[in-house]
Structure formats: C-alpha cells, structure tokens
Coordinates of N, CA, C and O in Angstrom, one line a residue:
X1 N 53.9 -4.5 -8.8 CA 52.6 -5.1 -9.0 C 52.2 -6.0 -7.9 O 53.0 -7.0 -7.6
X2 N 51.1 -5.8 -7.2 CA 50.7 -6.6 -6.1 C 49.2 -6.7 -6.2 O 48.5 -5.8 -5.9
X3 N 48.7 -7.8 -6.7 CA 47.2 -8.0 -6.9 C 46.8 -9.2 -6.1 O 47.6 -10.2 -5.9
X4 N 45.5 -9.2 -5.6 CA 45.0 -10.3 -4.8 C 43.7 -10.8 -5.5 O 42.9 -10.0 -6.1
X5 N 43.4 -12.1 -5.4 CA 42.1 -12.6 -5.8 C 41.6 -13.5 -4.7 O 42.3 -14.2 -4.0
X6 N 40.3 -13.4 -4.4 CA 39.6 -14.1 -3.3 C 38.5 -15.0 -3.9 O 38.1 -14.8 -5.0
X7 N 38.1 -16.0 -3.1 CA 37.1 -16.9 -3.7 C 36.4 -17.8 -2.6 O 36.4 -17.5 -1.4
X8 N 35.9 -18.9 -3.1 CA 35.1 -19.8 -2.3 C 36.0 -20.5 -1.3 O 37.2 -20.7 -1.6
X9 N 35.4 -20.9 -0.2 CA 36.1 -21.7 0.9 C 37.4 -21.0 1.3 O 38.4 -21.7 1.6
X10 N 37.5 -19.7 1.3 CA 38.6 -19.0 1.8 C 39.8 -18.9 0.9 O 40.9 -18.5 1.3
X11 N 39.6 -19.2 -0.4 CA 40.7 -19.2 -1.4 C 41.3 -17.8 -1.5 O 40.6 -16.8 -1.6
X12 N 42.6 -17.7 -1.5 CA 43.3 -16.5 -1.6 C 44.5 -16.7 -2.5 O 45.3 -17.6 -2.4
X13 N 44.7 -15.8 -3.5 CA 45.8 -15.9 -4.5 C 46.4 -14.5 -4.6 O 45.7 -13.5 -4.5
X14 N 47.7 -14.5 -4.7 CA 48.5 -13.2 -4.8 C 49.3 -13.2 -6.1 O 50.0 -14.2 -6.4
X15 N 49.3 -12.1 -6.8 CA 50.0 -11.9 -8.0 C 51.2 -10.9 -7.8 O 50.9 -9.8 -7.3
X16 N 52.4 -11.3 -8.0 CA 53.5 -10.4 -7.7 C 54.1 -9.7 -8.9 O 55.2 -9.1 -8.9
X17 N 53.3 -9.7 -10.0 CA 53.8 -9.1 -11.2 C 54.3 -10.1 -12.3 O 54.5 -9.7 -13.4
X18 N 54.5 -11.3 -11.8 CA 55.0 -12.4 -12.7 C 54.1 -13.6 -12.6 O 53.8 -14.2 -13.6
X19 N 53.8 -14.1 -11.4 CA 53.0 -15.3 -11.2 C 52.0 -15.2 -10.1 O 52.1 -14.3 -9.2
X20 N 50.9 -16.0 -10.2 CA 49.9 -16.1 -9.2 C 50.4 -17.2 -8.2 O 50.8 -18.3 -8.7
X21 N 50.2 -17.0 -6.9 CA 50.6 -18.0 -5.9 C 49.4 -18.1 -4.9 O 48.9 -17.1 -4.4
X22 N 49.1 -19.3 -4.6 CA 48.1 -19.6 -3.6 C 48.6 -19.2 -2.2 O 49.8 -19.5 -1.9
X23 N 47.8 -18.5 -1.4 CA 48.2 -18.0 -0.1 C 47.5 -18.8 1.0 O 46.4 -19.3 0.8
X24 N 48.2 -18.9 2.1 CA 47.6 -19.5 3.3 C 46.4 -18.7 3.8 O 46.6 -17.5 4.1
X25 N 45.3 -19.3 3.9 CA 44.1 -18.6 4.4 C 43.8 -19.0 5.9 O 44.0 -20.1 6.3
X26 N 43.2 -18.0 6.6 CA 42.9 -18.3 8.0 C 41.4 -18.5 8.2 O 40.9 -18.6 9.3
X27 N 40.7 -18.7 7.0 CA 39.3 -19.0 7.1 C 38.9 -20.1 6.0 O 39.6 -20.2 5.0
X28 N 37.8 -20.8 6.3 CA 37.3 -21.7 5.3 C 36.0 -21.1 4.7 O 35.4 -21.7 3.8
X29 N 35.7 -19.9 5.1 CA 34.5 -19.3 4.6 C 34.8 -18.5 3.3 O 35.9 -18.0 3.1
X30 N 33.8 -18.5 2.4 CA 34.0 -17.8 1.1 C 34.2 -16.3 1.4 O 33.6 -15.7 2.2
X31 N 35.1 -15.7 0.5 CA 35.5 -14.3 0.6 C 35.1 -13.6 -0.6 O 35.2 -14.1 -1.7
X32 N 34.5 -12.4 -0.5 CA 33.9 -11.7 -1.6 C 34.4 -10.3 -1.9 O 34.4 -9.8 -3.0
X33 N 35.0 -9.6 -0.8 CA 35.4 -8.2 -1.0 C 36.7 -8.0 -0.4 O 37.1 -8.6 0.6
X34 N 37.5 -7.0 -0.9 CA 38.8 -6.6 -0.3 C 39.0 -5.2 -0.5 O 38.6 -4.6 -1.6
X35 N 39.7 -4.6 0.4 CA 40.1 -3.2 0.3 C 41.4 -3.0 1.1 O 41.7 -3.7 2.1
X36 N 42.2 -2.1 0.7 CA 43.5 -1.8 1.4 C 44.0 -0.4 1.0 O 43.8 0.1 0.0
X37 N 44.7 0.2 2.0 CA 45.3 1.5 1.8 C 46.8 1.4 1.5 O 47.4 2.4 1.1
X38 N 47.3 0.2 1.8 CA 48.7 -0.1 1.5 C 49.0 -1.6 1.5 O 48.1 -2.3 1.9
X39 N 50.1 -2.0 1.1 CA 50.4 -3.4 1.0 C 50.4 -4.1 2.3 O 50.2 -5.3 2.4
X40 N 50.5 -3.3 3.4 CA 50.5 -3.9 4.7 C 49.3 -3.5 5.5 O 49.2 -3.6 6.7
X41 N 48.3 -3.1 4.8 CA 47.0 -2.7 5.4 C 45.8 -3.1 4.5 O 45.2 -2.3 3.9
X42 N 45.6 -4.4 4.5 CA 44.5 -5.0 3.7 C 43.4 -5.6 4.5 O 43.7 -6.1 5.6
X43 N 42.2 -5.6 4.0 CA 41.0 -6.1 4.7 C 40.2 -6.9 3.7 O 40.1 -6.5 2.6
X44 N 39.7 -8.1 4.1 CA 38.9 -8.9 3.3 C 37.6 -9.3 4.1 O 37.7 -9.5 5.3
X45 N 36.5 -9.4 3.4 CA 35.2 -9.8 4.0 C 34.5 -10.9 3.2 O 34.8 -11.2 2.1
X46 N 33.6 -11.6 3.9 CA 32.9 -12.7 3.3 C 31.8 -13.3 4.1 O 31.1 -12.6 4.9
X47 N 31.5 -14.6 3.9 CA 30.4 -15.3 4.5 C 30.4 -15.2 6.0 O 31.4 -15.2 6.6
X48 N 29.2 -15.2 6.6 CA 29.0 -15.2 8.0 C 29.7 -14.1 8.8 O 30.1 -14.3 9.9
X49 N 29.8 -12.9 8.2 CA 30.4 -11.8 8.9 C 31.9 -11.9 9.0 O 32.5 -11.3 9.9
X50 N 32.5 -12.7 8.1 CA 34.0 -12.8 8.1 C 34.7 -11.5 7.8 O 34.4 -10.8 6.8
X51 N 35.6 -11.1 8.7 CA 36.5 -10.0 8.5 C 37.9 -10.4 8.7 O 38.2 -10.8 9.8
X52 N 38.8 -10.2 7.7 CA 40.2 -10.5 7.9 C 41.0 -9.3 7.7 O 40.7 -8.4 6.9
X53 N 42.2 -9.2 8.4 CA 43.1 -8.1 8.2 C 44.5 -8.7 7.9 O 44.8 -9.7 8.4
X54 N 45.2 -7.9 7.1 CA 46.6 -8.3 6.7 C 47.6 -7.3 7.0 O 47.4 -6.1 6.7
X55 N 48.7 -7.6 7.7 CA 49.7 -6.7 8.1 C 50.9 -6.7 7.2 O 52.0 -6.1 7.6
X56 N 50.8 -7.3 6.1 CA 52.0 -7.4 5.2 C 52.7 -8.8 5.3 O 53.5 -9.1 4.4
X57 N 52.4 -9.5 6.4 CA 53.0 -10.8 6.6 C 52.0 -11.9 6.9 O 52.1 -13.0 6.5
X58 N 51.0 -11.5 7.8 CA 50.0 -12.5 8.3 C 48.6 -12.0 8.2 O 48.3 -10.9 8.5
X59 N 47.7 -12.9 7.8 CA 46.3 -12.6 7.8 C 45.8 -13.0 9.2 O 46.1 -14.0 9.8
X60 N 44.9 -12.2 9.8 CA 44.3 -12.4 11.1 C 42.8 -12.3 10.9 O 42.2 -11.5 10.2
X61 N 42.1 -13.3 11.5 CA 40.6 -13.3 11.5 C 40.0 -12.6 12.6 O 40.4 -12.7 13.8
X62 N 39.0 -11.7 12.3 CA 38.2 -11.0 13.3 C 36.8 -11.3 13.0 O 36.0 -10.3 12.8
X63 N 36.4 -12.5 12.9 CA 35.0 -12.9 12.5 C 34.0 -12.3 13.4 O 34.1 -12.3 14.6
X64 N 33.0 -11.7 12.8 CA 32.0 -11.0 13.5 C 30.8 -11.9 13.9 O 29.6 -11.6 13.6
X65 N 31.1 -13.1 14.5 CA 30.0 -14.0 14.9 C 29.4 -14.6 13.6 O 30.1 -14.8 12.6
X66 N 28.2 -15.0 13.7 CA 27.5 -15.6 12.5 C 26.6 -14.5 11.9 O 25.4 -14.6 11.9
X67 N 27.3 -13.5 11.5 CA 26.6 -12.3 10.9 C 26.2 -12.5 9.5 O 26.4 -13.6 8.9
X68 N 25.8 -11.5 8.8 CA 25.4 -11.5 7.4 C 26.6 -11.7 6.5 O 27.7 -11.5 6.9
X69 N 26.3 -12.1 5.3 CA 27.3 -12.2 4.3 C 27.8 -10.7 4.0 O 27.0 -9.8 3.7
X70 N 29.1 -10.5 4.0 CA 29.6 -9.2 3.7 C 30.3 -9.3 2.3 O 31.1 -10.1 2.0
X71 N 29.8 -8.5 1.4 CA 30.2 -8.5 0.0 C 31.2 -7.5 -0.4 O 31.9 -7.6 -1.4
X72 N 31.3 -6.4 0.4 CA 32.2 -5.3 0.1 C 32.7 -4.6 1.3 O 32.1 -4.7 2.4
X73 N 33.8 -4.0 1.2 CA 34.4 -3.2 2.2 C 35.1 -2.0 1.6 O 35.6 -2.0 0.5
X74 N 35.0 -0.8 2.3 CA 35.7 0.4 1.8 C 36.2 1.1 3.0 O 35.9 0.9 4.1
X75 N 37.1 2.0 2.7 CA 37.7 2.8 3.7 C 38.5 4.0 3.2 O 38.3 4.3 2.0
X76 N 39.3 4.6 4.0 CA 40.1 5.7 3.6 C 41.6 5.5 4.0 O 41.8 4.9 5.0
X77 N 42.5 6.0 3.2 CA 43.9 5.9 3.6 C 44.2 6.9 4.8 O 43.4 7.8 5.0
X78 N 45.3 6.7 5.4 CA 45.7 7.5 6.6 C 46.2 8.9 6.1 O 46.4 9.7 7.0
X79 N 46.5 9.0 4.8 CA 47.0 10.3 4.4 C 46.0 11.2 3.7 O 45.0 10.8 3.3

C-alpha cells in the first residue's frame, strides 16, 4: 500500500499501509493533483503552474513560471 495526500503550502503526506508520514516538499505552493504510473514515476501539480516529479527517492520541481493553477494531471503508463 502506497498512498499520497497533497495540500496547502506544499503539504505532502505518504501512507505506507500502516501510518501517514509528512514528506519533505520542494515547494511552498499549494498542490491539488497527482498522477503516477509507478511508485517511482509520480507527478504533482498546483498553484502558479507548479509541476513536481518524483523518482522514488526525491521530488524535483519543474515550475512552469507563474502560470495558471493546475488542478489535475493525467497520463499513460509505459506499458
């Protein structure tokens, strides 16, 4: 079990099947949507064009300037 919750001011929490744990965030902008094709291929979006990617170890910010609020993201798996 691997669940994530996002929120205001870059809040990120991860559930490992037993407990929720606060995660280190690379943004202070609010996050609203998340999508992933695997545990090491996650993406999150939010305020001001914020786009984050996760490689299974580290979140990286690829903020798209001062763009619009992004509420959702979707994609396709590689298989």
